[in-house]
Amino acid sequence: MTVRIAVTGAAGRMGKALIEAAHLAEGAKLSAAIVRPDSSLVGADAGEIAGLGKLDVAIAGDINAVLDDFDVLIDFTTPAATVANAQACAAAGKQLVIGTTGCTEQELTAIQQAAGQTAICMASNFSTGVNVTFKLLNMAAQILGHDYDVEIVEAHHRHKVDAPSGTALSMGEAVATGLGQKLKDVAVYAREGQVGPRSKDEIAFATVRGGDVVGDHTVMFLADGERVEITHKASSRMSFARGAARAAVWLAAQPAGLYDMQDVLGLK
Ligand code: NAD
């Protein structure tokens, strides 16, 4: 069976990479693309906006106009758009791959509810390398234990709107879980002024924004006399897009539920 993939947010940085990845993915084809209703690109060819030449997929301005044309939707847009799409996909029995980051607890609850009706795969990072890194971090935390201070530094391009990155937060979760902690109990998101010495268990985040950085993450485990650094650097959005297309093909055969990229890669 060929999985028919729709890409929403098609005009975005990730949207264009996703069009290419869906077009090239084995066992799948790009069958629909969606942009904001007020976009001048409604009616344009999806392949042409992604620099691939004509693919004969006309861009729609509304998910409801193409609901019959796809099996799985890939959504890397904004939290508000993603929640609306999750509800539309749940009602129509379509599967959904979500890459959007920066969702609030309330938005995550709405996505979880939609996953009661359809299969949803949501991940802060769809690259295979980053998902292996999550696994390495969890292992390092279990072995190094509480004697090492953990600090997470991430850098992204100047347009990114949420901080710290969803990937940095997932890395923090991987470390916290390995240490038997909950990230929300130990996370520190800013330091300024007389903050005093570092507390033993905190996992702290630092954020760099600028230029065209696709995504760099370093997790440091710092002890007296040594430090371990585990780093991932993305140099192309295609690493995320290829992973999302792979997730879409995998998701097409799954029952309702909330999955992540670790499920897709069999890393659990
Ligand atoms: P972007 O701003 O370039 O693209 C977002 C696009 O969504 C824009 O073109 C915008 O017009 C469109 N959009 C907004 N509302 C819409 C709607 N209702 N209908 C259709 N389109 C709509 O941003 P980006 O860099 O492509 O990133 C998008 C999201 O993906 C961010 O949350 C980012 O953090 C996340 N991201 C996730 C991963 C991952 O692997 N999970 C990787 C990279 C980026």
Coordinates of N, CA and C and ligand atoms in Angstrom, one line a residue, residues 8-15 34-37 76-78 81 98-101 123-127 157 160 162 237 240, ligand 1:
T8 N 1.1 20.0 6.0 CA 0.6 21.4 6.3 C 1.7 22.3 6.7
G9 N 1.5 23.6 6.6 CA 2.6 24.5 6.8 C 3.6 24.4 5.7
A10 N 3.0 24.1 4.5 CA 3.9 23.7 3.4 C 4.8 24.9 2.9
A11 N 4.5 26.1 3.3 CA 5.4 27.2 2.9 C 6.5 27.5 3.9
G12 N 6.5 26.8 5.0 CA 7.4 27.0 6.1 C 8.8 26.4 5.8
R13 N 9.8 26.7 6.6 CA 11.1 26.1 6.4 C 11.0 24.6 6.5
M14 N 10.3 24.1 7.5 CA 10.2 22.6 7.5 C 9.2 22.1 6.4
G15 N 8.2 22.9 6.2 CA 7.2 22.5 5.2 C 7.8 22.1 3.9
I34 N -0.9 22.0 2.4 CA -1.9 23.0 2.9 C -1.0 24.2 3.5
V35 N -1.5 25.4 3.2 CA -0.9 26.6 3.8 C -2.0 27.4 4.5
R36 N -1.7 28.5 5.1 CA -2.7 29.3 5.7 C -3.7 29.8 4.7
P37 N -5.0 29.9 5.1 CA -6.0 30.3 4.1 C -5.7 31.6 3.4
F76 N 4.2 20.5 10.9 CA 5.2 21.3 11.6 C 4.8 22.7 11.5
T77 N 3.9 23.2 12.3 CA 3.4 24.6 12.2 C 3.5 25.4 13.5
T78 N 2.3 25.7 14.0 CA 2.3 26.4 15.3 C 1.4 25.6 16.3
A81 N -2.4 25.9 15.4 CA -2.8 25.2 14.2 C -2.8 23.7 14.4
I98 N 3.2 14.9 14.3 CA 3.3 16.3 14.8 C 4.8 16.6 15.1
G99 N 5.4 17.6 14.5 CA 6.7 18.1 14.8 C 6.7 19.4 15.5
T100 N 5.6 20.1 15.6 CA 5.4 21.4 16.2 C 5.9 21.3 17.6
T101 N 6.7 22.3 18.1 CA 7.2 22.4 19.4 C 6.6 23.6 20.1
A123 N 6.9 14.2 18.2 CA 8.3 14.2 18.7 C 8.9 15.6 18.6
S124 N 9.7 15.9 19.5 CA 10.3 17.2 19.5 C 11.4 17.2 18.4
N125 N 11.8 16.0 18.0 CA 12.9 15.9 17.0 C 12.8 14.6 16.3
F126 N 12.6 14.6 15.0 CA 12.4 13.4 14.2 C 13.7 12.9 13.6
S127 N 14.9 13.5 13.9 CA 16.1 12.9 13.3 C 16.5 11.6 14.0
H157 N 18.7 29.0 14.8 CA 18.6 30.1 14.0 C 17.7 31.3 14.6
K160 N 13.7 31.2 15.4 CA 13.0 30.2 16.3 C 12.2 31.0 17.4
D162 N 10.3 29.5 20.1 CA 10.2 28.9 21.5 C 11.6 28.6 22.1
R237 N 17.7 20.5 7.4 CA 16.3 20.2 7.9 C 15.9 18.9 7.3
F240 N 15.3 16.0 9.8 CA 14.0 15.9 10.5 C 12.9 15.5 9.5
Ligands
NAD1 P1 8.2 28.3 9.9 O1 7.6 29.5 10.6 O2 9.1 28.4 8.8 O3 6.9 27.5 9.3 C1 5.7 27.3 10.0 C2 4.6 27.4 8.8 O4 3.4 27.1 9.4 C3 4.5 28.9 8.3 O5 4.7 28.8 6.9 C4 3.1 29.3 8.7 O6 2.5 30.1 7.7 C5 2.4 27.9 8.7 N1 1.1 27.9 9.4 C6 0.8 28.5 10.6 N2 -0.5 28.3 10.9 C7 -1.0 27.6 9.8 C8 -2.3 27.0 9.5 N3 -3.3 27.2 10.3 N4 -2.4 26.3 8.4 C9 -1.4 26.1 7.5 N5 -0.2 26.6 7.8 C10 0.0 27.3 8.9 O7 8.7 27.4 11.1 P2 9.6 26.1 11.0 O8 11.1 26.4 11.2 O9 9.3 25.3 9.7 O10 9.2 25.3 12.3 C11 7.8 24.9 12.4 C12 7.7 24.1 13.7 O11 8.4 22.9 13.6 C13 8.3 24.8 15.0 O12 7.4 24.5 16.1 C14 9.6 24.2 15.1 O13 10.1 24.2 16.4 C15 9.3 22.7 14.7 N6 10.4 21.9 14.3 C16 10.4 20.6 14.8 C17 11.3 19.7 14.4 C18 11.2 18.3 14.8 O14 12.0 17.4 14.3 N7 10.2 17.9 15.6 C19 12.4 20.1 13.5 C20 12.4 21.5 13.1 C21 11.4 22.3 13.5

